[in-house]
Amino acid sequence: MQRNASTLYPILLVHGLFGFDSIGKFDLFHGIRQALRNAGAQVFIPFLSATHSNEMRGQQLLEQIDRVLAGTGARKVNLIGHSQGALAARYAGAVAPDKVASVTSVSGPNHGSELADCLRKALKPGELPEYIAVAASTLFVEFLGYLSGRQQIPHNAIAALNALTTEGVALFNEQYPQGLPSTWGGQGAQIVNEVHYYSWSGTLQGPIWKEGLNALDPLHTFCRGFSQFFDREAGQNDGMVGRFSSHLGTVLRSDYPMDHMDSINQTAGLVRSGIDPVDLYLEHAERLIKQGL
């Protein structure tokens, strides 16, 4: 069946921590941008700092929204943010609602990440492990920049880590509460200041030996390992973000059988069965069309 993703407003896929738009022919949103374009959407991937605070990345996003609006003649954009990209998208929607038609959080840590909490506790400020982690992060970000051929933009690993903790996101939420649920695990307002809010995410499900070929995916193995650091949402997380922590606006579903990287189709298209991450984006584009967005 021919899919229709020709939304009224352009779609911006906003990457999260250590993200990028593409390296050579390799897209971070693997197969997603092309599938949306093939179905008629105008799609862009903003280039944001791989590591930095939510506000800094949100401000960078606003600047690129202006470029998209100027280049396309559109009045607004639809933002779909993965992981920390959801927080940048929320910032843009809150600060410039006249330029944003919708904000969709995909596996976004909208109430913080317990994994980030554990890392923050382990990397005590001013001590050697933190210095080592910062140095390693800086080298990795610079390596990504070299591979992508992009000019370096500011990055700050500690600002990113602090921004993703439960405490850090709580402070962010005090300033930008649009779309947040009033109760833990609930749904938030669908429309705030004429901006539509949506979210979806996944959880690790069952033992790894029942995952088939997906058990051989190294990214899935990492997510399985990271999931052991969750307490409040033990057994209800995707390896990096808790299920209920991801809720924002209209919660389409928060227990898809996907890990954190599956939600941008990283290796999932090769080894995962039972769910097609790309199709979720196409379905959402059709949803946005029905809302006149």
XYZ file of N, CA, C and O in Angstrom, residues 4-15 29 32-33 36 40-46 48 61-62 64-66 68-69 72-82 85-86 88-94 96-106 190-198 200 248 281-293:
344
model
N 1.291 7.832 2.553
C 1.251 9.269 2.313
C 1.809 9.988 3.528
O 1.218 9.963 4.603
N 2.960 10.619 3.372
C 3.580 11.367 4.468
C 3.704 12.841 4.137
O 4.515 13.559 4.722
N 2.890 13.319 3.192
C 2.994 14.707 2.714
C 2.335 15.661 3.706
O 1.262 16.219 3.453
N 2.978 15.849 4.849
C 2.465 16.749 5.879
C 2.455 18.188 5.369
O 3.231 18.563 4.486
N 1.573 18.991 5.959
C 1.487 20.393 5.565
C 2.796 21.116 5.858
O 3.261 21.935 5.058
N 3.390 20.795 6.999
C 4.623 21.455 7.424
C 5.801 20.485 7.344
O 5.642 19.274 7.532
N 6.996 20.982 7.060
C 8.185 20.115 7.001
C 8.417 19.384 8.318
O 8.048 19.868 9.396
N 9.042 18.221 8.226
C 9.393 17.423 9.396
C 10.879 17.570 9.678
O 11.705 17.429 8.769
N 11.225 17.841 10.922
C 12.617 17.878 11.348
C 12.854 16.726 12.310
O 12.171 16.615 13.338
N 13.787 15.842 11.968
C 14.172 14.723 12.831
C 15.344 15.191 13.681
O 16.435 15.462 13.161
N 15.133 15.295 14.982
C 16.110 15.914 15.882
C 16.854 14.831 16.661
O 16.255 14.088 17.436
N 18.164 14.758 16.453
C 18.955 13.698 17.081
C 19.261 14.009 18.543
O 19.181 15.155 19.003
N 19.116 8.351 11.566
C 17.726 7.884 11.490
C 17.643 6.925 10.301
O 17.136 7.257 9.234
N 14.731 6.121 7.820
C 13.524 6.861 8.204
C 13.354 8.105 7.341
O 12.271 8.353 6.792
N 14.418 8.892 7.210
C 14.334 10.104 6.394
C 13.928 9.758 4.964
O 13.034 10.400 4.392
N 10.243 8.635 4.631
C 9.327 9.772 4.707
C 9.354 10.583 3.420
O 8.300 11.002 2.911
N 6.425 11.447 0.366
C 5.962 12.796 0.073
C 6.280 13.870 1.076
O 5.880 15.028 0.892
N 7.013 13.552 2.137
C 7.307 14.553 3.163
C 8.553 15.357 2.818
O 9.467 14.860 2.159
N 8.579 16.595 3.283
C 9.810 17.382 3.307
C 10.486 17.084 4.640
O 9.903 17.329 5.699
N 11.706 16.559 4.606
C 12.368 16.103 5.832
C 13.763 16.699 5.931
O 14.521 16.704 4.960
N 14.086 17.163 7.137
C 15.397 17.729 7.406
C 15.926 17.162 8.723
O 15.144 16.832 9.618
N 17.245 17.054 8.829
C 17.866 16.632 10.085
C 18.776 17.764 10.544
O 19.840 17.993 9.953
N 18.386 18.503 11.571
C 19.211 19.603 12.060
C 20.541 19.093 12.608
O 20.629 17.974 13.117
N 22.958 19.533 15.459
C 23.077 20.085 16.807
C 24.339 19.563 17.471
O 24.929 18.576 17.036
N 18.576 24.460 17.580
C 17.456 23.969 16.785
C 16.609 25.129 16.274
O 16.194 25.134 15.097
N 16.361 26.116 17.123
C 15.567 27.269 16.702
C 16.206 27.981 15.516
O 15.515 28.397 14.577
N 18.041 26.688 13.230
C 17.892 25.893 12.012
C 16.439 25.797 11.565
O 16.159 25.628 10.369
N 15.519 25.920 12.505
C 14.108 26.023 12.120
C 13.907 27.259 11.255
O 13.218 27.214 10.217
N 14.530 28.361 11.648
C 14.415 29.590 10.860
C 14.939 29.387 9.438
O 14.353 29.892 8.469
N 15.011 26.534 7.763
C 14.057 25.678 7.045
C 12.843 26.488 6.612
O 12.367 26.364 5.469
N 12.337 27.330 7.499
C 11.171 28.148 7.156
C 11.501 29.099 6.013
O 10.696 29.271 5.091
N 11.890 26.919 2.701
C 10.718 26.215 2.178
C 9.498 27.108 2.017
O 8.561 26.761 1.293
N 9.492 28.237 2.713
C 8.318 29.107 2.677
C 7.223 28.654 3.617
O 6.138 29.248 3.653
N 7.480 27.604 4.402
C 6.479 27.113 5.352
C 6.366 28.060 6.537
O 7.289 28.826 6.839
N 5.218 28.010 7.225
C 5.017 28.859 8.405
C 5.493 28.181 9.679
O 5.862 28.850 10.652
N 5.446 26.841 9.682
C 5.788 26.092 10.885
C 6.506 24.801 10.494
O 6.611 24.463 9.302
N 6.977 24.069 11.504
C 7.602 22.762 11.285
C 7.026 21.759 12.276
O 6.496 22.116 13.332
N 7.131 20.491 11.911
C 6.830 19.386 12.819
C 8.156 18.832 13.341
O 9.022 18.443 12.550
N 8.319 18.801 14.650
C 9.553 18.325 15.259
C 9.362 16.919 15.819
O 8.426 16.673 16.579
N 10.246 16.003 15.430
C 10.252 14.648 15.985
C 11.641 14.442 16.583
O 12.631 14.340 15.861
N 11.716 14.410 17.911
C 12.995 14.329 18.588
C 13.226 12.987 19.240
O 12.357 12.482 19.956
N 14.394 12.408 18.977
C 14.766 11.133 19.607
C 15.658 11.391 20.809
O 16.604 12.184 20.739
N 17.060 14.681 21.916
C 16.468 15.514 20.875
C 15.041 15.906 21.180
O 14.567 16.951 20.735
N 14.343 15.080 21.964
C 12.977 15.416 22.360
C 12.957 16.645 23.257
O 12.034 17.470 23.197
N 15.251 19.101 23.229
C 15.520 20.252 22.369
C 14.255 20.664 21.624
O 13.961 21.860 21.469
N 13.501 19.683 21.151
C 12.250 19.962 20.441
C 11.232 20.615 21.372
O 10.518 21.551 20.978
N 11.166 20.131 22.611
C 10.253 20.731 23.591
C 10.627 22.184 23.862
O 9.753 23.045 24.001
N 11.925 22.452 23.966
C 12.397 23.823 24.174
C 11.918 24.723 23.036
O 11.379 25.816 23.262
N 12.113 24.267 21.806
C 11.716 25.066 20.649
C 10.214 25.294 20.631
O 9.737 26.404 20.349
N 9.440 24.250 20.951
C 7.990 24.381 20.962
C 7.503 25.344 22.027
O 6.509 26.058 21.838
N 8.213 25.374 23.173
C 7.819 26.264 24.267
C 8.220 27.712 23.996
O 7.465 28.643 24.263
N 9.107 29.120 20.948
C 8.623 29.684 19.680
C 7.430 28.889 19.164
O 7.500 28.261 18.098
N 6.320 28.869 19.890
C 5.166 28.083 19.452
C 4.586 28.534 18.118
O 3.895 27.761 17.448
N 4.872 29.774 17.726
C 4.383 30.264 16.445
C 5.101 29.629 15.261
O 4.624 29.695 14.125
N 6.252 28.958 15.530
C 7.030 28.334 14.466
C 6.941 26.805 14.494
O 7.495 26.147 13.609
N 6.287 26.259 15.494
C 6.254 24.808 15.685
C 4.810 24.315 15.679
O 3.988 24.748 16.495
N 4.504 23.410 14.756
C 3.155 22.846 14.667
C 2.976 21.683 15.626
O 1.901 21.518 16.220
N 4.024 20.861 15.782
C 3.928 19.706 16.664
C 5.294 19.339 17.207
O 6.319 19.596 16.570
N 5.278 18.744 18.387
C 6.477 18.199 19.019
C 6.189 16.739 19.348
O 5.236 16.436 20.062
N 7.012 15.844 18.819
C 6.847 14.418 19.090
C 8.119 13.893 19.728
O 9.208 14.048 19.193
N 7.953 13.282 20.885
C 9.066 12.697 21.629
C 9.142 11.206 21.322
O 8.178 10.472 21.541
N 10.286 10.765 20.829
C 10.515 9.340 20.579
C 11.598 8.868 21.557
O 12.748 9.295 21.469
N -2.735 17.429 24.889
C -2.379 17.196 23.490
C -1.983 18.489 22.796
O -1.077 18.490 21.951
N -2.623 19.599 23.148
C -2.347 20.871 22.487
C -2.083 21.942 23.532
O -2.884 22.138 24.450
N -0.947 22.621 23.405
C -0.589 23.740 24.274
C -0.081 24.865 23.383
O 0.844 24.662 22.586
N -0.687 26.027 23.503
C -0.299 27.177 22.667
C -0.310 26.815 21.180
O 0.578 27.219 20.414
N -1.291 25.996 20.800
C -1.502 25.560 19.419
C -0.419 24.601 18.919
O -0.378 24.267 17.731
N 0.452 24.134 19.795
C 1.434 23.109 19.449
C 0.904 21.755 19.891
O 0.493 21.588 21.044
N 0.903 20.783 18.985
C 0.433 19.428 19.300
C 1.593 18.612 19.869
O 2.692 18.619 19.312
N 1.321 17.884 20.959
C 2.363 17.088 21.618
C 2.009 15.597 21.569
O 0.877 15.203 21.874
N 3.025 14.788 21.197
C 2.868 13.334 21.107
C 4.126 12.650 21.644
O 5.195 13.258 21.728
N 6.054 8.429 21.804
C 6.052 6.961 21.811
C 7.438 6.476 22.219
O 8.427 7.203 22.122
N 4.758 12.083 27.163
C 4.566 13.494 26.835
C 3.331 13.612 25.952
O 3.140 12.825 25.015
N 7.100 5.978 12.052
C 7.251 7.354 11.589
C 6.285 7.657 10.440
O 5.718 8.758 10.360
N 6.094 6.693 9.552
C 5.148 6.883 8.455
C 3.723 6.993 8.980
O 2.949 7.855 8.527
N 3.377 6.164 9.940
C 2.054 6.248 10.566
C 1.857 7.608 11.231
O 0.768 8.193 11.175
N 2.920 8.083 11.857
C 2.789 9.360 12.549
C 2.624 10.505 11.562
O 1.857 11.454 11.828
N 3.320 10.436 10.440
C 3.130 11.463 9.411
C 1.675 11.487 8.947
O 1.082 12.571 8.775
N 1.080 10.329 8.777
C -0.318 10.255 8.381
C -1.210 10.835 9.476
O -2.228 11.472 9.200
N -0.822 10.614 10.732
C -1.568 11.182 11.865
C -1.511 12.703 11.836
O -2.517 13.390 12.058
N -0.327 13.241 11.546
C -0.152 14.689 11.479
C -0.979 15.279 10.334
O -1.561 16.360 10.470
N -1.047 14.563 9.222
C -1.843 15.017 8.077
C -3.312 15.147 8.483
O -3.980 16.130 8.164
N -3.813 14.143 9.210
C -5.219 14.164 9.642
C -5.508 15.342 10.577
O -6.635 15.829 10.650
N -4.469 15.781 11.301
C -4.632 16.941 12.188
C -4.402 18.265 11.481
O -4.416 19.317 12.098
N -4.166 18.186 10.170
C -3.940 19.409 9.409
C -2.564 20.007 9.632
O -2.356 21.215 9.460
N -1.630 19.143 9.991
C -0.273 19.598 10.300
C 0.726 19.138 9.234
O 1.909 19.447 9.345
